[in-house]
Amino acid sequence: MKKLILQMQMSVDGFVGSDEDRRWQLWEWGDDSDWDEQLKQDFNAVFTTVDTILLSRKMAEQGYLAHWGNAAKKYPKDRFYAFAQRIIEAEKVVASDRLEASRWERTRVVSGDLPPEIDALKRGEGGDIAVFGGAGFASALIAAGLVDEFQLFINPAVLGSGRRIFDIGGFSRLMLLGSRPYACGMVVSRYAPGQ
Protein backbone atom coordinates (compact mmCIF):
# COMPACT_ATOMS: atom_id res chain seq x y z
CA MET A 1 0.00 0.00 0.00
CA LYS A 2 1.22 3.48 -0.84
CA LYS A 3 2.22 5.93 1.90
CA LEU A 4 1.00 9.51 2.16
CA ILE A 5 4.08 11.62 2.94
CA LEU A 6 3.52 15.16 4.21
CA GLN A 7 6.49 17.48 3.69
CA MET A 8 6.45 20.81 5.51
CA GLN A 9 8.99 23.51 6.18
CA MET A 10 8.74 24.59 9.80
CA SER A 11 10.39 26.90 12.30
CA VAL A 12 12.14 25.59 15.42
CA ASP A 13 9.08 26.66 17.46
CA GLY A 14 6.66 24.69 15.26
CA PHE A 15 5.21 27.27 12.86
CA VAL A 16 4.78 26.60 9.13
CA GLY A 17 3.96 30.21 8.28
CA SER A 18 4.84 33.58 9.73
CA ASP A 19 2.37 36.26 10.80
CA GLU A 20 4.86 38.83 9.56
CA ASP A 21 6.46 39.20 6.14
CA ARG A 22 10.01 38.06 6.80
CA ARG A 23 12.43 35.61 5.23
CA TRP A 24 12.72 32.70 7.66
CA GLN A 25 13.11 29.68 5.37
CA LEU A 26 16.53 28.75 4.05
CA TRP A 27 14.85 28.23 0.69
CA GLU A 28 11.60 29.91 -0.24
CA TRP A 29 11.24 28.12 -3.60
CA GLY A 30 12.92 30.83 -5.67
CA ASP A 31 16.33 30.76 -7.35
CA ASP A 32 18.14 31.72 -4.13
CA SER A 33 18.70 28.71 -1.85
CA ASP A 34 20.85 28.40 1.25
CA TRP A 35 20.45 24.61 1.29
CA ASP A 36 23.72 22.66 1.30
CA GLU A 37 24.51 20.00 -1.30
CA GLN A 38 23.70 17.01 0.95
CA LEU A 39 20.26 18.42 1.79
CA LYS A 40 19.55 19.02 -1.90
CA GLN A 41 20.59 15.45 -2.68
CA ASP A 42 18.46 13.95 0.10
CA PHE A 43 15.45 16.09 -0.90
CA ASN A 44 15.67 14.76 -4.46
CA ALA A 45 15.96 11.18 -3.18
CA VAL A 46 12.44 11.44 -1.73
CA PHE A 47 11.05 12.13 -5.19
CA THR A 48 12.49 8.90 -6.58
CA THR A 49 9.96 6.99 -4.43
CA VAL A 50 6.97 9.21 -5.31
CA ASP A 51 4.72 8.91 -8.33
CA THR A 52 1.72 10.94 -7.14
CA ILE A 53 1.53 14.52 -5.84
CA LEU A 54 -1.49 15.54 -3.76
CA LEU A 55 -2.23 19.26 -3.67
CA SER A 56 -4.79 21.51 -2.12
CA ARG A 57 -6.90 23.59 -4.48
CA LYS A 58 -5.25 26.74 -3.17
CA MET A 59 -1.74 25.41 -3.81
CA ALA A 60 -2.67 24.42 -7.35
CA GLU A 61 -4.38 27.73 -8.08
CA GLN A 62 -1.51 29.72 -6.60
CA GLY A 63 0.84 28.33 -9.24
CA TYR A 64 2.65 25.36 -7.68
CA LEU A 65 2.54 23.31 -10.88
CA ALA A 66 3.46 26.16 -13.21
CA HIS A 67 6.30 27.22 -10.90
CA TRP A 68 7.99 23.82 -10.85
CA GLY A 69 7.28 23.23 -14.54
CA ASN A 70 9.12 26.48 -15.30
CA ALA A 71 11.98 25.52 -12.96
CA ALA A 72 12.40 22.18 -14.77
CA LYS A 73 12.66 24.03 -18.09
CA LYS A 74 14.98 26.71 -16.70
CA TYR A 75 17.40 24.23 -15.05
CA PRO A 76 17.20 21.04 -17.15
CA LYS A 77 20.77 19.93 -16.32
CA ASP A 78 20.94 21.10 -12.69
CA ARG A 79 20.83 17.99 -10.46
CA PHE A 80 19.17 19.95 -7.66
CA TYR A 81 16.12 20.60 -9.85
CA ALA A 82 15.68 16.91 -10.79
CA PHE A 83 12.70 16.88 -8.42
CA ALA A 84 11.00 19.55 -10.59
CA GLN A 85 11.08 17.15 -13.55
CA ARG A 86 9.60 14.44 -11.30
CA ILE A 87 6.77 16.81 -10.35
CA ILE A 88 6.00 17.28 -14.05
CA GLU A 89 6.05 13.52 -14.69
CA ALA A 90 4.07 12.46 -11.61
CA GLU A 91 0.32 12.14 -11.48
CA LYS A 92 -1.13 15.18 -9.74
CA VAL A 93 -4.33 15.07 -7.70
CA VAL A 94 -6.12 18.16 -6.44
CA ALA A 95 -8.65 17.64 -3.64
CA SER A 96 -11.51 20.12 -3.98
CA ASP A 97 -15.26 20.43 -3.86
CA ARG A 98 -15.04 23.80 -5.65
CA LEU A 99 -13.29 22.72 -8.87
CA GLU A 100 -15.25 20.73 -11.41
CA ALA A 101 -12.36 19.93 -13.75
CA SER A 102 -8.59 20.22 -13.88
CA ARG A 103 -6.91 23.14 -15.64
CA TRP A 104 -3.49 21.53 -15.31
CA GLU A 105 -1.69 18.89 -17.36
CA ARG A 106 -1.45 15.36 -15.88
CA THR A 107 -3.72 16.49 -13.06
CA ARG A 108 -7.12 15.31 -11.95
CA VAL A 109 -9.56 16.71 -9.43
CA VAL A 110 -11.07 14.52 -6.72
CA SER A 111 -13.66 15.44 -4.14
CA GLY A 112 -12.72 17.27 -0.98
CA ASP A 113 -14.01 14.33 1.10
CA LEU A 114 -10.47 13.41 2.10
CA PRO A 115 -10.74 10.00 3.87
CA PRO A 116 -12.25 8.00 0.98
CA GLU A 117 -10.22 9.85 -1.67
CA ILE A 118 -6.92 9.30 0.14
CA ASP A 119 -7.80 5.67 0.84
CA ALA A 120 -8.39 5.12 -2.89
CA LEU A 121 -5.06 6.77 -3.74
CA LYS A 122 -3.21 4.64 -1.19
CA ARG A 123 -4.70 1.44 -2.62
CA GLY A 124 -3.40 2.32 -6.10
CA GLU A 125 -0.35 0.86 -7.77
CA GLY A 126 3.08 2.46 -7.87
CA GLY A 127 5.12 4.73 -5.65
CA ASP A 128 4.21 6.83 -2.66
CA ILE A 129 2.12 10.02 -2.51
CA ALA A 130 3.77 13.31 -1.59
CA VAL A 131 1.48 16.00 -0.27
CA PHE A 132 2.06 19.73 -0.44
CA GLY A 133 -0.43 22.25 0.75
CA GLY A 134 -0.95 25.10 3.10
CA ALA A 135 -1.44 24.88 6.83
CA GLY A 136 -5.20 24.34 6.54
CA PHE A 137 -4.91 21.43 4.10
CA ALA A 138 -2.11 19.79 6.11
CA SER A 139 -4.12 20.24 9.32
CA ALA A 140 -7.16 18.56 7.77
CA LEU A 141 -5.09 15.56 6.63
CA ILE A 142 -3.50 15.24 10.08
CA ALA A 143 -6.81 15.57 11.94
CA ALA A 144 -8.33 12.84 9.75
CA GLY A 145 -5.40 10.51 10.50
CA LEU A 146 -4.42 10.21 6.84
CA VAL A 147 -0.68 10.99 7.02
CA ASP A 148 1.65 7.97 7.07
CA GLU A 149 4.91 9.89 7.29
CA PHE A 150 5.77 13.43 8.33
CA GLN A 151 8.92 14.97 6.84
CA LEU A 152 9.52 18.15 8.80
CA PHE A 153 12.18 20.50 7.44
CA ILE A 154 13.10 22.48 10.55
CA ASN A 155 14.60 25.84 9.58
CA PRO A 156 17.00 27.56 12.02
CA ALA A 157 14.50 30.30 12.86
CA VAL A 158 12.13 31.12 15.72
CA LEU A 159 8.96 32.94 14.63
CA GLY A 160 7.14 33.39 17.93
CA SER A 161 3.74 33.20 16.25
CA GLY A 162 2.19 32.09 12.99
CA ARG A 163 0.33 29.21 11.39
CA ARG A 164 0.58 25.66 12.76
CA ILE A 165 -0.48 22.29 11.38
CA PHE A 166 -1.04 20.22 14.53
CA ASP A 167 -3.64 22.41 16.26
CA ILE A 168 -6.89 20.66 15.27
CA GLY A 169 -5.83 17.01 15.44
CA GLY A 170 -5.65 16.77 19.19
CA PHE A 171 -3.07 14.80 21.14
CA SER A 172 -1.09 12.09 19.40
CA ARG A 173 2.28 10.42 19.72
CA LEU A 174 4.71 10.17 16.86
CA MET A 175 7.40 7.58 16.23
CA LEU A 176 10.76 8.93 15.09
CA LEU A 177 11.89 7.32 11.83
CA GLY A 178 15.06 9.39 11.54
CA SER A 179 16.53 12.83 11.97
CA ARG A 180 19.43 14.43 10.16
CA PRO A 181 21.15 17.78 10.68
CA TYR A 182 22.68 19.60 7.71
CA ALA A 183 25.59 22.02 7.42
CA CYS A 184 23.24 24.86 6.38
CA GLY A 185 21.43 24.66 9.74
CA MET A 186 18.39 22.67 8.59
CA VAL A 187 17.31 19.56 10.48
CA VAL A 188 15.01 17.11 8.71
CA SER A 189 13.03 14.88 11.05
CA ARG A 190 10.86 12.06 9.81
CA TYR A 191 8.00 10.67 11.91
CA ALA A 192 5.25 8.09 11.57
CA PRO A 193 2.02 8.20 13.58
CA GLY A 194 2.57 6.51 16.93
CA GLN A 195 0.81 3.35 18.02
Coordinates of C-alpha atoms in Angstrom, one line a residue:
M1 CA 0.0 0.0 0.0
K2 CA 1.2 3.5 -0.8
K3 CA 2.2 5.9 1.9
L4 CA 1.0 9.5 2.2
I5 CA 4.1 11.6 2.9
L6 CA 3.5 15.2 4.2
Q7 CA 6.5 17.5 3.7
M8 CA 6.4 20.8 5.5
Q9 CA 9.0 23.5 6.2
M10 CA 8.7 24.6 9.8
S11 CA 10.4 26.9 12.3
V12 CA 12.1 25.6 15.4
D13 CA 9.1 26.7 17.5
G14 CA 6.7 24.7 15.3
F15 CA 5.2 27.3 12.9
V16 CA 4.8 26.6 9.1
G17 CA 4.0 30.2 8.3
S18 CA 4.8 33.6 9.7
D19 CA 2.4 36.3 10.8
E20 CA 4.9 38.8 9.6
D21 CA 6.5 39.2 6.1
R22 CA 10.0 38.1 6.8
R23 CA 12.4 35.6 5.2
W24 CA 12.7 32.7 7.7
Q25 CA 13.1 29.7 5.4
L26 CA 16.5 28.7 4.1
W27 CA 14.9 28.2 0.7
E28 CA 11.6 29.9 -0.2
W29 CA 11.2 28.1 -3.6
G30 CA 12.9 30.8 -5.7
D31 CA 16.3 30.8 -7.3
D32 CA 18.1 31.7 -4.1
S33 CA 18.7 28.7 -1.8
D34 CA 20.9 28.4 1.2
W35 CA 20.4 24.6 1.3
D36 CA 23.7 22.7 1.3
E37 CA 24.5 20.0 -1.3
Q38 CA 23.7 17.0 0.9
L39 CA 20.3 18.4 1.8
K40 CA 19.5 19.0 -1.9
Q41 CA 20.6 15.4 -2.7
D42 CA 18.5 14.0 0.1
F43 CA 15.5 16.1 -0.9
N44 CA 15.7 14.8 -4.5
A45 CA 16.0 11.2 -3.2
V46 CA 12.4 11.4 -1.7
F47 CA 11.0 12.1 -5.2
T48 CA 12.5 8.9 -6.6
T49 CA 10.0 7.0 -4.4
V50 CA 7.0 9.2 -5.3
D51 CA 4.7 8.9 -8.3
T52 CA 1.7 10.9 -7.1
I53 CA 1.5 14.5 -5.8
L54 CA -1.5 15.5 -3.8
L55 CA -2.2 19.3 -3.7
S56 CA -4.8 21.5 -2.1
R57 CA -6.9 23.6 -4.5
K58 CA -5.2 26.7 -3.2
M59 CA -1.7 25.4 -3.8
A60 CA -2.7 24.4 -7.4
E61 CA -4.4 27.7 -8.1
Q62 CA -1.5 29.7 -6.6
G63 CA 0.8 28.3 -9.2
Y64 CA 2.7 25.4 -7.7
L65 CA 2.5 23.3 -10.9
A66 CA 3.5 26.2 -13.2
H67 CA 6.3 27.2 -10.9
W68 CA 8.0 23.8 -10.8
G69 CA 7.3 23.2 -14.5
N70 CA 9.1 26.5 -15.3
A71 CA 12.0 25.5 -13.0
A72 CA 12.4 22.2 -14.8
K73 CA 12.7 24.0 -18.1
K74 CA 15.0 26.7 -16.7
Y75 CA 17.4 24.2 -15.0
P76 CA 17.2 21.0 -17.1
K77 CA 20.8 19.9 -16.3
D78 CA 20.9 21.1 -12.7
R79 CA 20.8 18.0 -10.5
F80 CA 19.2 20.0 -7.7
Y81 CA 16.1 20.6 -9.8
A82 CA 15.7 16.9 -10.8
F83 CA 12.7 16.9 -8.4
A84 CA 11.0 19.5 -10.6
Q85 CA 11.1 17.2 -13.5
R86 CA 9.6 14.4 -11.3
I87 CA 6.8 16.8 -10.4
I88 CA 6.0 17.3 -14.0
E89 CA 6.0 13.5 -14.7
A90 CA 4.1 12.5 -11.6
E91 CA 0.3 12.1 -11.5
K92 CA -1.1 15.2 -9.7
V93 CA -4.3 15.1 -7.7
V94 CA -6.1 18.2 -6.4
A95 CA -8.6 17.6 -3.6
S96 CA -11.5 20.1 -4.0
D97 CA -15.3 20.4 -3.9
R98 CA -15.0 23.8 -5.7
L99 CA -13.3 22.7 -8.9
E100 CA -15.2 20.7 -11.4
A101 CA -12.4 19.9 -13.7
S102 CA -8.6 20.2 -13.9
R103 CA -6.9 23.1 -15.6
W104 CA -3.5 21.5 -15.3
E105 CA -1.7 18.9 -17.4
R106 CA -1.5 15.4 -15.9
T107 CA -3.7 16.5 -13.1
R108 CA -7.1 15.3 -11.9
V109 CA -9.6 16.7 -9.4
V110 CA -11.1 14.5 -6.7
S111 CA -13.7 15.4 -4.1
G112 CA -12.7 17.3 -1.0
D113 CA -14.0 14.3 1.1
L114 CA -10.5 13.4 2.1
P115 CA -10.7 10.0 3.9
P116 CA -12.2 8.0 1.0
E117 CA -10.2 9.8 -1.7
I118 CA -6.9 9.3 0.1
D119 CA -7.8 5.7 0.8
A120 CA -8.4 5.1 -2.9
L121 CA -5.1 6.8 -3.7
K122 CA -3.2 4.6 -1.2
R123 CA -4.7 1.4 -2.6
G124 CA -3.4 2.3 -6.1
E125 CA -0.3 0.9 -7.8
G126 CA 3.1 2.5 -7.9
G127 CA 5.1 4.7 -5.7
D128 CA 4.2 6.8 -2.7
I129 CA 2.1 10.0 -2.5
A130 CA 3.8 13.3 -1.6
V131 CA 1.5 16.0 -0.3
F132 CA 2.1 19.7 -0.4
G133 CA -0.4 22.3 0.7
G134 CA -1.0 25.1 3.1
A135 CA -1.4 24.9 6.8
G136 CA -5.2 24.3 6.5
F137 CA -4.9 21.4 4.1
A138 CA -2.1 19.8 6.1
S139 CA -4.1 20.2 9.3
A140 CA -7.2 18.6 7.8
L141 CA -5.1 15.6 6.6
I142 CA -3.5 15.2 10.1
A143 CA -6.8 15.6 11.9
A144 CA -8.3 12.8 9.7
G145 CA -5.4 10.5 10.5
L146 CA -4.4 10.2 6.8
V147 CA -0.7 11.0 7.0
D148 CA 1.6 8.0 7.1
E149 CA 4.9 9.9 7.3
F150 CA 5.8 13.4 8.3
Q151 CA 8.9 15.0 6.8
L152 CA 9.5 18.2 8.8
F153 CA 12.2 20.5 7.4
I154 CA 13.1 22.5 10.6
N155 CA 14.6 25.8 9.6
P156 CA 17.0 27.6 12.0
A157 CA 14.5 30.3 12.9
V158 CA 12.1 31.1 15.7
L159 CA 9.0 32.9 14.6
G160 CA 7.1 33.4 17.9
S161 CA 3.7 33.2 16.3
G162 CA 2.2 32.1 13.0
R163 CA 0.3 29.2 11.4
R164 CA 0.6 25.7 12.8
I165 CA -0.5 22.3 11.4
F166 CA -1.0 20.2 14.5
D167 CA -3.6 22.4 16.3
I168 CA -6.9 20.7 15.3
G169 CA -5.8 17.0 15.4
G170 CA -5.6 16.8 19.2
F171 CA -3.1 14.8 21.1
S172 CA -1.1 12.1 19.4
R173 CA 2.3 10.4 19.7
L174 CA 4.7 10.2 16.9
M175 CA 7.4 7.6 16.2
L176 CA 10.8 8.9 15.1
L177 CA 11.9 7.3 11.8
G178 CA 15.1 9.4 11.5
S179 CA 16.5 12.8 12.0
R180 CA 19.4 14.4 10.2
P181 CA 21.2 17.8 10.7
Y182 CA 22.7 19.6 7.7
A183 CA 25.6 22.0 7.4
C184 CA 23.2 24.9 6.4
G185 CA 21.4 24.7 9.7
M186 CA 18.4 22.7 8.6
V187 CA 17.3 19.6 10.5
V188 CA 15.0 17.1 8.7
S189 CA 13.0 14.9 11.1
R190 CA 10.9 12.1 9.8
Y191 CA 8.0 10.7 11.9
A192 CA 5.2 8.1 11.6
P193 CA 2.0 8.2 13.6
G194 CA 2.6 6.5 16.9
Q195 CA 0.8 3.4 18.0

